[in-house]
Short mmCIF file of N, CA and C in Angstrom, two decimals:
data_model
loop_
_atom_site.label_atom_id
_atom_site.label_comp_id
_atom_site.label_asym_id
_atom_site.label_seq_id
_atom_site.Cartn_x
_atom_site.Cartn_y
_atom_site.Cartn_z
N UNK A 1 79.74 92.46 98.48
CA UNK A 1 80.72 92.80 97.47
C UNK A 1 81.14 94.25 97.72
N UNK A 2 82.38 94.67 96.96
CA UNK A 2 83.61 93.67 97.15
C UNK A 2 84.18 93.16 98.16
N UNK A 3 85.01 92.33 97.52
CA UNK A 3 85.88 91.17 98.24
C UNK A 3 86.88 91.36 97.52
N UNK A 4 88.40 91.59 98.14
CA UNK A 4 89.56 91.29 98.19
C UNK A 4 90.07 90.29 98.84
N UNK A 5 90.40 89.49 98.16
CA UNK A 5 90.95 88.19 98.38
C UNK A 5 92.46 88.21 98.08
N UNK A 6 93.42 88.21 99.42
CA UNK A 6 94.59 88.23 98.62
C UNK A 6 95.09 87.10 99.01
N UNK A 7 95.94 86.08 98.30
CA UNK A 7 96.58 85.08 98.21
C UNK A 7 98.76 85.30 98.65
N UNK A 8 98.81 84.36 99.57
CA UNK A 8 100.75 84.82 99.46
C UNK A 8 101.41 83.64 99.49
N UNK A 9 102.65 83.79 99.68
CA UNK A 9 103.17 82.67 100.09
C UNK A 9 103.95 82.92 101.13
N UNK A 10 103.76 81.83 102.46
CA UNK A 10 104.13 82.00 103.60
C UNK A 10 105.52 82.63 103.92
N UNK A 11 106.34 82.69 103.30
CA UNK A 11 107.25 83.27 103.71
C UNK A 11 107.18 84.56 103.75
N UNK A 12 106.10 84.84 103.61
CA UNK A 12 105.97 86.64 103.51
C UNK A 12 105.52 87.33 104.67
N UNK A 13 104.63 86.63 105.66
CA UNK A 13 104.67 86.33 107.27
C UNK A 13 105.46 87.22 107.79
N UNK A 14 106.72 87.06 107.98
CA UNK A 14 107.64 87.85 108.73
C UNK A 14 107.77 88.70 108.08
N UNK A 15 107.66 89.21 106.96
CA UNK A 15 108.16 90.43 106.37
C UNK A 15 107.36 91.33 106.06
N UNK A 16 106.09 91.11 106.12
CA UNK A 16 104.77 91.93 105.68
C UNK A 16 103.86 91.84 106.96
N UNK A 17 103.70 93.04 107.50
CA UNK A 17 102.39 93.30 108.45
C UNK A 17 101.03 92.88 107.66
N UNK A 18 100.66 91.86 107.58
CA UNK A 18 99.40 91.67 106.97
C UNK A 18 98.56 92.17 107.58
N UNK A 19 98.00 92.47 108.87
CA UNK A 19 97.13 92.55 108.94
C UNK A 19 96.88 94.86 109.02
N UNK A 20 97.95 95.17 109.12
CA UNK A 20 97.92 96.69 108.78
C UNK A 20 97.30 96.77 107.22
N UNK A 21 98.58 95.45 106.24
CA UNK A 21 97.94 95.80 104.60
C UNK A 21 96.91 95.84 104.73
N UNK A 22 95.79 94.79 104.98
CA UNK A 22 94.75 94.26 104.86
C UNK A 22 93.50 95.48 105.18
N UNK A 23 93.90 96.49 106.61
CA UNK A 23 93.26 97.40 106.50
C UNK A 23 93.51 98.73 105.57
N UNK A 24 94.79 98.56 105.47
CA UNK A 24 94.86 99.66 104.76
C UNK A 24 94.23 99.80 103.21
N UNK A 25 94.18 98.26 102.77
CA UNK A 25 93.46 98.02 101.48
C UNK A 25 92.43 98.11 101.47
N UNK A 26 91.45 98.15 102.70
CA UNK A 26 90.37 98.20 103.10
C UNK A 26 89.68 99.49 103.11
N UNK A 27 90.47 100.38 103.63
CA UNK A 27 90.45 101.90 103.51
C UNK A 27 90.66 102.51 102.26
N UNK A 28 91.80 101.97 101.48
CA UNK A 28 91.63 102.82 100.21
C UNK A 28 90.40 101.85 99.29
N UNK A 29 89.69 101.04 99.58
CA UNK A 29 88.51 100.89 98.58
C UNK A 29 87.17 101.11 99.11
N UNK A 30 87.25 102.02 100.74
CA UNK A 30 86.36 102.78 101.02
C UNK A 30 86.35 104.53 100.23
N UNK A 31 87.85 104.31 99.72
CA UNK A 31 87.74 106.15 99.75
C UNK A 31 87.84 106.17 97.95
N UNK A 32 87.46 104.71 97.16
CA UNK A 32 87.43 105.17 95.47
C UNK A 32 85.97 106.09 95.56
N UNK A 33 86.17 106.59 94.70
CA UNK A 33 84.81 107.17 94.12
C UNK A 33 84.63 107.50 92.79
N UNK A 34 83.53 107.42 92.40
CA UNK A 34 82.70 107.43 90.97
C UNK A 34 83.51 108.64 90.15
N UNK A 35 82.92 108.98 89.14
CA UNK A 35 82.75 110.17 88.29
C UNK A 35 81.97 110.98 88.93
N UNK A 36 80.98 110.61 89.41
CA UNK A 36 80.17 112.07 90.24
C UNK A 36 80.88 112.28 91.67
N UNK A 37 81.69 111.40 92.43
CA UNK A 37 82.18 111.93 94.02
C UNK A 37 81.89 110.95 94.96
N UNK A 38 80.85 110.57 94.53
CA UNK A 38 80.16 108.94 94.84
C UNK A 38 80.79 107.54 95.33
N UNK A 39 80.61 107.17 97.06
CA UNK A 39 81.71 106.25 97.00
C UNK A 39 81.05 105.11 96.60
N UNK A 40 81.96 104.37 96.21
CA UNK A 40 81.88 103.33 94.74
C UNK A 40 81.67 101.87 95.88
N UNK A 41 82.10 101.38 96.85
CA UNK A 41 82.04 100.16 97.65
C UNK A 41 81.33 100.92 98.90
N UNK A 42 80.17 99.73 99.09
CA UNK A 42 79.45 100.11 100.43
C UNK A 42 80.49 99.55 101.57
N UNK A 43 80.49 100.36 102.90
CA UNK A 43 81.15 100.16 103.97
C UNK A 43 80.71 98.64 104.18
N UNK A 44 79.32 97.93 104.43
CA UNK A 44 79.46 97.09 105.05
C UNK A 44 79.82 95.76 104.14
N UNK A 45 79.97 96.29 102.96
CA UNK A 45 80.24 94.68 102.05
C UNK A 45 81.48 94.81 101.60
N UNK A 46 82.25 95.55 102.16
CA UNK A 46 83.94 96.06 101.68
C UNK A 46 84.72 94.63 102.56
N UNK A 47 85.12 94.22 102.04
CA UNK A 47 85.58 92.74 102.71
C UNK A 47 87.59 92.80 101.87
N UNK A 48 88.41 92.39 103.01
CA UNK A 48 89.89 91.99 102.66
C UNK A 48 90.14 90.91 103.38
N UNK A 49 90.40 89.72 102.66
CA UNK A 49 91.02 88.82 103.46
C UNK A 49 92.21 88.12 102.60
N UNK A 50 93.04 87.41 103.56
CA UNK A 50 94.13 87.31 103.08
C UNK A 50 94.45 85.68 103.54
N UNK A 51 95.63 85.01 102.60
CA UNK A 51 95.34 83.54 102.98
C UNK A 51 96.83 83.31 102.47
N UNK A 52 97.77 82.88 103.38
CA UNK A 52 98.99 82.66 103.33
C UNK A 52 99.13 81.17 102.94
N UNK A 53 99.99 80.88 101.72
CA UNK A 53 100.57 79.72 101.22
C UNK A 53 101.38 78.95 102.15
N UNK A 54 101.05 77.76 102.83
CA UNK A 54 102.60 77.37 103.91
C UNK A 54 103.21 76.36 102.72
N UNK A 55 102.41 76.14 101.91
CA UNK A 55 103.49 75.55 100.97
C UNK A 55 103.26 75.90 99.41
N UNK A 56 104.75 75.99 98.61
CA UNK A 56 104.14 77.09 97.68
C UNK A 56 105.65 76.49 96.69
N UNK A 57 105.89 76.70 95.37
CA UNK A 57 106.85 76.62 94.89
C UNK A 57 106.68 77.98 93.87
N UNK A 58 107.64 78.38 93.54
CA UNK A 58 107.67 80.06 92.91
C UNK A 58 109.05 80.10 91.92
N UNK A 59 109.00 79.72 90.85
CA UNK A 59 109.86 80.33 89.58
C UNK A 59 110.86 78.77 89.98
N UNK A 60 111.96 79.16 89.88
CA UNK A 60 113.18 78.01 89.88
C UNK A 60 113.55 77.89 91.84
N UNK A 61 113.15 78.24 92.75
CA UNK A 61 113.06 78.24 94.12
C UNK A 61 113.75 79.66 94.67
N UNK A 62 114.63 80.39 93.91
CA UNK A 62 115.47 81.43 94.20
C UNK A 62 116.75 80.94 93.94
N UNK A 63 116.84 80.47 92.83
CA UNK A 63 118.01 79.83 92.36
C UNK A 63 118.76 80.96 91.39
N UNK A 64 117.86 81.60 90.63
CA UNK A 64 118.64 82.82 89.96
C UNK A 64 118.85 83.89 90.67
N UNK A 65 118.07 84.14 91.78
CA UNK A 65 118.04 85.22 92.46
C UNK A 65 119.30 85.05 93.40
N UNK A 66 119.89 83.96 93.90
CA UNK A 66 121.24 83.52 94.48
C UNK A 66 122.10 83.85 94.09
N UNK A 67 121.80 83.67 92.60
CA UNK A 67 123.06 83.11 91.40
C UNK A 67 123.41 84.72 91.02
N UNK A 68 122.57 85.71 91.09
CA UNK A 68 122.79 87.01 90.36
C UNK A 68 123.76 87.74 91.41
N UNK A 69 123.06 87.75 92.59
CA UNK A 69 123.61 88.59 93.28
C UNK A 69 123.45 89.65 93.87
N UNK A 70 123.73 90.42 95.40
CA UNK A 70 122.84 91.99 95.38
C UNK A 70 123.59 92.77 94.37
N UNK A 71 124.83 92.77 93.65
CA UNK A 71 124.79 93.98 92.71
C UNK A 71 124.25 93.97 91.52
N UNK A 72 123.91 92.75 90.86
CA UNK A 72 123.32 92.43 90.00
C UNK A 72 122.01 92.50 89.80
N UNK A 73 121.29 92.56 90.79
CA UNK A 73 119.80 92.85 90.95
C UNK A 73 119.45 93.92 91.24
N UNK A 74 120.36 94.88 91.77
CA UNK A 74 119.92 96.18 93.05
C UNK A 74 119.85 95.65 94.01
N UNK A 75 119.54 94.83 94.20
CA UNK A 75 119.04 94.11 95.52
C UNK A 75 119.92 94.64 96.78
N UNK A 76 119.66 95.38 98.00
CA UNK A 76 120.82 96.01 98.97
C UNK A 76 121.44 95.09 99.58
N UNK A 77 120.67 93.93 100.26
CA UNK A 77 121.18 92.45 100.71
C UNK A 77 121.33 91.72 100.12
N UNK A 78 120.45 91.17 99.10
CA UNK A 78 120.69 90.18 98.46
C UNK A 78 119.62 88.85 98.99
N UNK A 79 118.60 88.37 97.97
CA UNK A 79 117.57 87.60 98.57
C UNK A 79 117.69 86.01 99.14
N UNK A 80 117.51 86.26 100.46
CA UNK A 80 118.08 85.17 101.42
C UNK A 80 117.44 84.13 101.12
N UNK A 81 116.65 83.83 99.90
CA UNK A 81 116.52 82.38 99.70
C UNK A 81 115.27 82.36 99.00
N UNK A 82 114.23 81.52 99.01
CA UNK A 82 112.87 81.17 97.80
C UNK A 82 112.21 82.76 97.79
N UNK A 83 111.88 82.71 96.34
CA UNK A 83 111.03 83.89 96.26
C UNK A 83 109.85 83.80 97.19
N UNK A 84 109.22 85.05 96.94
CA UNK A 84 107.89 85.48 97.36
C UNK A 84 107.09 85.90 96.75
N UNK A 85 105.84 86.03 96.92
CA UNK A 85 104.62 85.64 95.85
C UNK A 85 103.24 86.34 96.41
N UNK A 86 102.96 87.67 95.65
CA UNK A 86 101.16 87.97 96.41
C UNK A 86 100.59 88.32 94.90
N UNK A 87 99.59 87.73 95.49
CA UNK A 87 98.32 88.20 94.42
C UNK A 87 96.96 88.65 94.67
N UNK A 88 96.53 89.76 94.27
CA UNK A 88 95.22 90.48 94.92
C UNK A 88 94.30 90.31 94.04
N UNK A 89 92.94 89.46 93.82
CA UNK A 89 92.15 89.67 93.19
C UNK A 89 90.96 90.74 94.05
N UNK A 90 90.25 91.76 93.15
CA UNK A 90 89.39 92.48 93.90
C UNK A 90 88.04 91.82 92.45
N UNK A 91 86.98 91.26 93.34
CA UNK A 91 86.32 91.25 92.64
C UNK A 91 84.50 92.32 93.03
N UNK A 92 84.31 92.72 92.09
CA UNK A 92 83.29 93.93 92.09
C UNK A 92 81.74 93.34 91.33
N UNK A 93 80.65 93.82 91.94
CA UNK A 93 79.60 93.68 91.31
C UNK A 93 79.91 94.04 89.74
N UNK A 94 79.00 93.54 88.91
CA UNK A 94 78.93 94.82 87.62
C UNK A 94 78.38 96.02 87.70
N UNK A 95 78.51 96.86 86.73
CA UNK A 95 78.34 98.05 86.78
C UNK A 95 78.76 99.41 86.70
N UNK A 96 79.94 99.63 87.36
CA UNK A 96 81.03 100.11 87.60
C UNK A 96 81.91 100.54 85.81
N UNK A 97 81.81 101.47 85.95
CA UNK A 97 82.87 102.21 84.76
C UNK A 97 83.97 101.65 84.68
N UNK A 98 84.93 101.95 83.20
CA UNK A 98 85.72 101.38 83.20
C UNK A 98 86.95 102.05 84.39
N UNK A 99 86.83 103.46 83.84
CA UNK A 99 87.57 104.35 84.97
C UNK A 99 87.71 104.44 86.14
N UNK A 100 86.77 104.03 86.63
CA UNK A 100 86.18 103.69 88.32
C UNK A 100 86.71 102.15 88.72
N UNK A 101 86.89 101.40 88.21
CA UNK A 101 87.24 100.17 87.91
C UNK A 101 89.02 100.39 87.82
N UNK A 102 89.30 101.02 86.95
CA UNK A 102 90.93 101.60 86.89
C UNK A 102 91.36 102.61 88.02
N UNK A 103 90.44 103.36 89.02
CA UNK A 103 90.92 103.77 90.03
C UNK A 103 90.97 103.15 91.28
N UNK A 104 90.42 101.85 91.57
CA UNK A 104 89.74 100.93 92.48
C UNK A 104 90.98 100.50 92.01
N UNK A 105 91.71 99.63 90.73
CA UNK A 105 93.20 98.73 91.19
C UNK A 105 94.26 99.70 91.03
N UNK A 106 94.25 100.79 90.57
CA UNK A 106 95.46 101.94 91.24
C UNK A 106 95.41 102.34 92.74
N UNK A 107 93.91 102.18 93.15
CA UNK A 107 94.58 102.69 94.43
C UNK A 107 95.06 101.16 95.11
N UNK A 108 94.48 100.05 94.90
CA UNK A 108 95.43 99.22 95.52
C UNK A 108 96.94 99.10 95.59
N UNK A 109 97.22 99.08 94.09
CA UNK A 109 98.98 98.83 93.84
C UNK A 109 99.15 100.17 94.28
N UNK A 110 99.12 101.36 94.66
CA UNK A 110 99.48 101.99 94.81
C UNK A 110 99.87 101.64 97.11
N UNK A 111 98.71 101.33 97.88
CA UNK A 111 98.38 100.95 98.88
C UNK A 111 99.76 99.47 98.80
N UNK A 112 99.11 98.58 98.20
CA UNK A 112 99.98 97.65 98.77
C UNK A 112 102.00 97.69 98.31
N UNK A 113 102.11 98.65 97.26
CA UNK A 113 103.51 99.44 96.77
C UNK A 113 104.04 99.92 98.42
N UNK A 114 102.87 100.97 98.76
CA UNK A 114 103.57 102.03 99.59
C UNK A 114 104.16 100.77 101.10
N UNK A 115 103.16 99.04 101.09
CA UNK A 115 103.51 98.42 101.89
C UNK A 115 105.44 97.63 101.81
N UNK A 116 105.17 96.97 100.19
CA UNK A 116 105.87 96.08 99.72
C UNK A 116 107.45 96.90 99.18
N UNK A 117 107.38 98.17 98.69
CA UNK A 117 108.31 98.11 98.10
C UNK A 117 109.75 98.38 99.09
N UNK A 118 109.87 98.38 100.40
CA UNK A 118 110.72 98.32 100.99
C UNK A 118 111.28 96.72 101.30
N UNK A 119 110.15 96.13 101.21
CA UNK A 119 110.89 94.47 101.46
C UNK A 119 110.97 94.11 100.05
N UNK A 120 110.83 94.56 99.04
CA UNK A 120 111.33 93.97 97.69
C UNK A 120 112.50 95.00 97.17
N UNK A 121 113.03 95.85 98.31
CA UNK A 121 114.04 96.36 97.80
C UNK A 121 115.68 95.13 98.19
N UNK A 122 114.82 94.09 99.08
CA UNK A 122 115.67 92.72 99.89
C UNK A 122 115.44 91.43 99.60
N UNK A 123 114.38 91.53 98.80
CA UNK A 123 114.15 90.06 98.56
C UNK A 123 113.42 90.29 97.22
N UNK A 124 113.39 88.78 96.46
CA UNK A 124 112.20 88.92 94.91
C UNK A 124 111.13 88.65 95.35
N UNK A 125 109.98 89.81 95.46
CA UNK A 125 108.80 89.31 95.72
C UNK A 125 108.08 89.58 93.51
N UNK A 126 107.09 88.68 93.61
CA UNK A 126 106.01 89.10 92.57
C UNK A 126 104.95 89.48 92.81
N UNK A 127 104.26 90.43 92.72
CA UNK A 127 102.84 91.20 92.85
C UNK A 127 101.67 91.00 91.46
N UNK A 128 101.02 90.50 92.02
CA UNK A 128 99.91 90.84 90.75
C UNK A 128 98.48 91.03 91.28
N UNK A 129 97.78 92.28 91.03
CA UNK A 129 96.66 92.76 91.03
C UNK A 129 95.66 92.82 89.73
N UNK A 130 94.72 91.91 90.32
CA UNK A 130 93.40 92.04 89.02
C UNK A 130 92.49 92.60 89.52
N UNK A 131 91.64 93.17 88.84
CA UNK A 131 89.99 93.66 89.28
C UNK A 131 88.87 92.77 88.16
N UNK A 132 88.15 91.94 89.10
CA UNK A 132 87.00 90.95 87.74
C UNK A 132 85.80 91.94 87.98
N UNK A 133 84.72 91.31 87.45
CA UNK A 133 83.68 91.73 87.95
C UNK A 133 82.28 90.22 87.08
N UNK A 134 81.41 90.79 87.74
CA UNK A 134 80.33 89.44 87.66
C UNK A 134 80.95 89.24 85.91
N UNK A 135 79.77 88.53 85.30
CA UNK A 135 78.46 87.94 85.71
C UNK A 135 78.39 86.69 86.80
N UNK A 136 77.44 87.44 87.74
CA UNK A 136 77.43 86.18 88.24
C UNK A 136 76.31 84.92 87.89
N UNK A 137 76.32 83.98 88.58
CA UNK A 137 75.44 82.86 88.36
C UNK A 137 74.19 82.59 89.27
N UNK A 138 74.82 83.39 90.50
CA UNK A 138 73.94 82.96 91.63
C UNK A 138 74.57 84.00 92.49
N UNK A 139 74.00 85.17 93.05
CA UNK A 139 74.06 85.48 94.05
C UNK A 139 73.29 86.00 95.18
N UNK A 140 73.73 85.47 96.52
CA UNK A 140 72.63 85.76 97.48
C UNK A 140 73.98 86.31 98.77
N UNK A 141 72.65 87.26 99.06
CA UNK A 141 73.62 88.47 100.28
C UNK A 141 72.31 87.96 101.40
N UNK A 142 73.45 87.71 102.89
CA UNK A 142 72.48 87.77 103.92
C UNK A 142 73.27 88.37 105.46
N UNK A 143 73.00 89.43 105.39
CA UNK A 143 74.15 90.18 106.48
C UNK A 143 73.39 91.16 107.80
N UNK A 144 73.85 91.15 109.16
CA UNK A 144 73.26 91.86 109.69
C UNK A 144 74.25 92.78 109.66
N UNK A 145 75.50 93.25 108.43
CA UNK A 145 76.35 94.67 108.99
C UNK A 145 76.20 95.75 107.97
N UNK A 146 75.44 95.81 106.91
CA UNK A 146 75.05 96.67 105.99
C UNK A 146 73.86 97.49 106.82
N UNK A 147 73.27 97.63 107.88
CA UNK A 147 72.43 98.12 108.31
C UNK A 147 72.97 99.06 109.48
N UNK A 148 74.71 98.66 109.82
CA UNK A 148 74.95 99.33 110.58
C UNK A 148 75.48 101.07 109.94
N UNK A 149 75.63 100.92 108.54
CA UNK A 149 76.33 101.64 107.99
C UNK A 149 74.74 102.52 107.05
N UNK A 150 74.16 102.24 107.05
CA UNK A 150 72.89 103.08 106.16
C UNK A 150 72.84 104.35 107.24
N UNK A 151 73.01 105.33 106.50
CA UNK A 151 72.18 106.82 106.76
C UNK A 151 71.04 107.27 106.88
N UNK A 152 70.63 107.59 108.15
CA UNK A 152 69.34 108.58 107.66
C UNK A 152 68.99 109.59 106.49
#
């Protein structure tokens, strides 16, 4: 733990470097830290993966988004057809402050913004970021990469 799990819908493929986001989301939930300075996700259980929709239906298909128009939206082009769709769940052990918890999904939307908001200045994408956290029911960790990352 954590795990970022982000969910899309395939048409977002060509328009999003996933696999740059994916590190870059990766990096900013190496660099949250606590109230004391403290980083908040261990290196080796910091996990992003991402899982593209090839089939997906989203609002009315891009039927209003047709119908409006680029001056009507801002939109500079005008969105060439079905929306687009990401959703980031980050889920976290318990424990974790509320604040620490609120800087962990700012720095995401902030990370996946600095990715998205140039291709949603062309097309309707929707974004939604949650942060859960346990209780869990059952958990068991069995890893040989948390050992690469412990300090003397």
């Amino acid at each position: 733990m954590p795990h970022l799990v982000i969910l899309y819908t395939g048409n977002l493929d060509h328009v999003v470097e996933m696999p740059a986001l994916c590190r870059e989301l990766a990096d900013a939930m190496l660099a949250v830290r606590d109230e004391a300075g403290a980083q908040v996700f261990p290196t080796g259980g910091t996990r992003v993966l991402a899982y593209p929709a090839p089939h997906f239906a989203v609002g009315d298909g891009g039927a209003a988004g047709r119908a409006a128009g680029a001056g009507k939206t801002g939109l500079s082009t005008g969105d060439p057809g079905e929306y687009g769709f990401m959703y980031l769940n980050l889920r976290m052990a318990r424990g974790r402050t509320a604040a620490t918890q609120q800087r962990a999904g700012d720095a995401l939307l902030a990370v996946t913004r600095a990715r998205l908001d140039a291709v949603m200045a062309t097309r309707h994408i929707g974004l939604t970021i949650q942060v859960d956290e346990g209780p869990e029911v059952f958990d068991a960790k069995h890893s040989t990469l948390h050992p690469l990352f412990k300090t003397s």
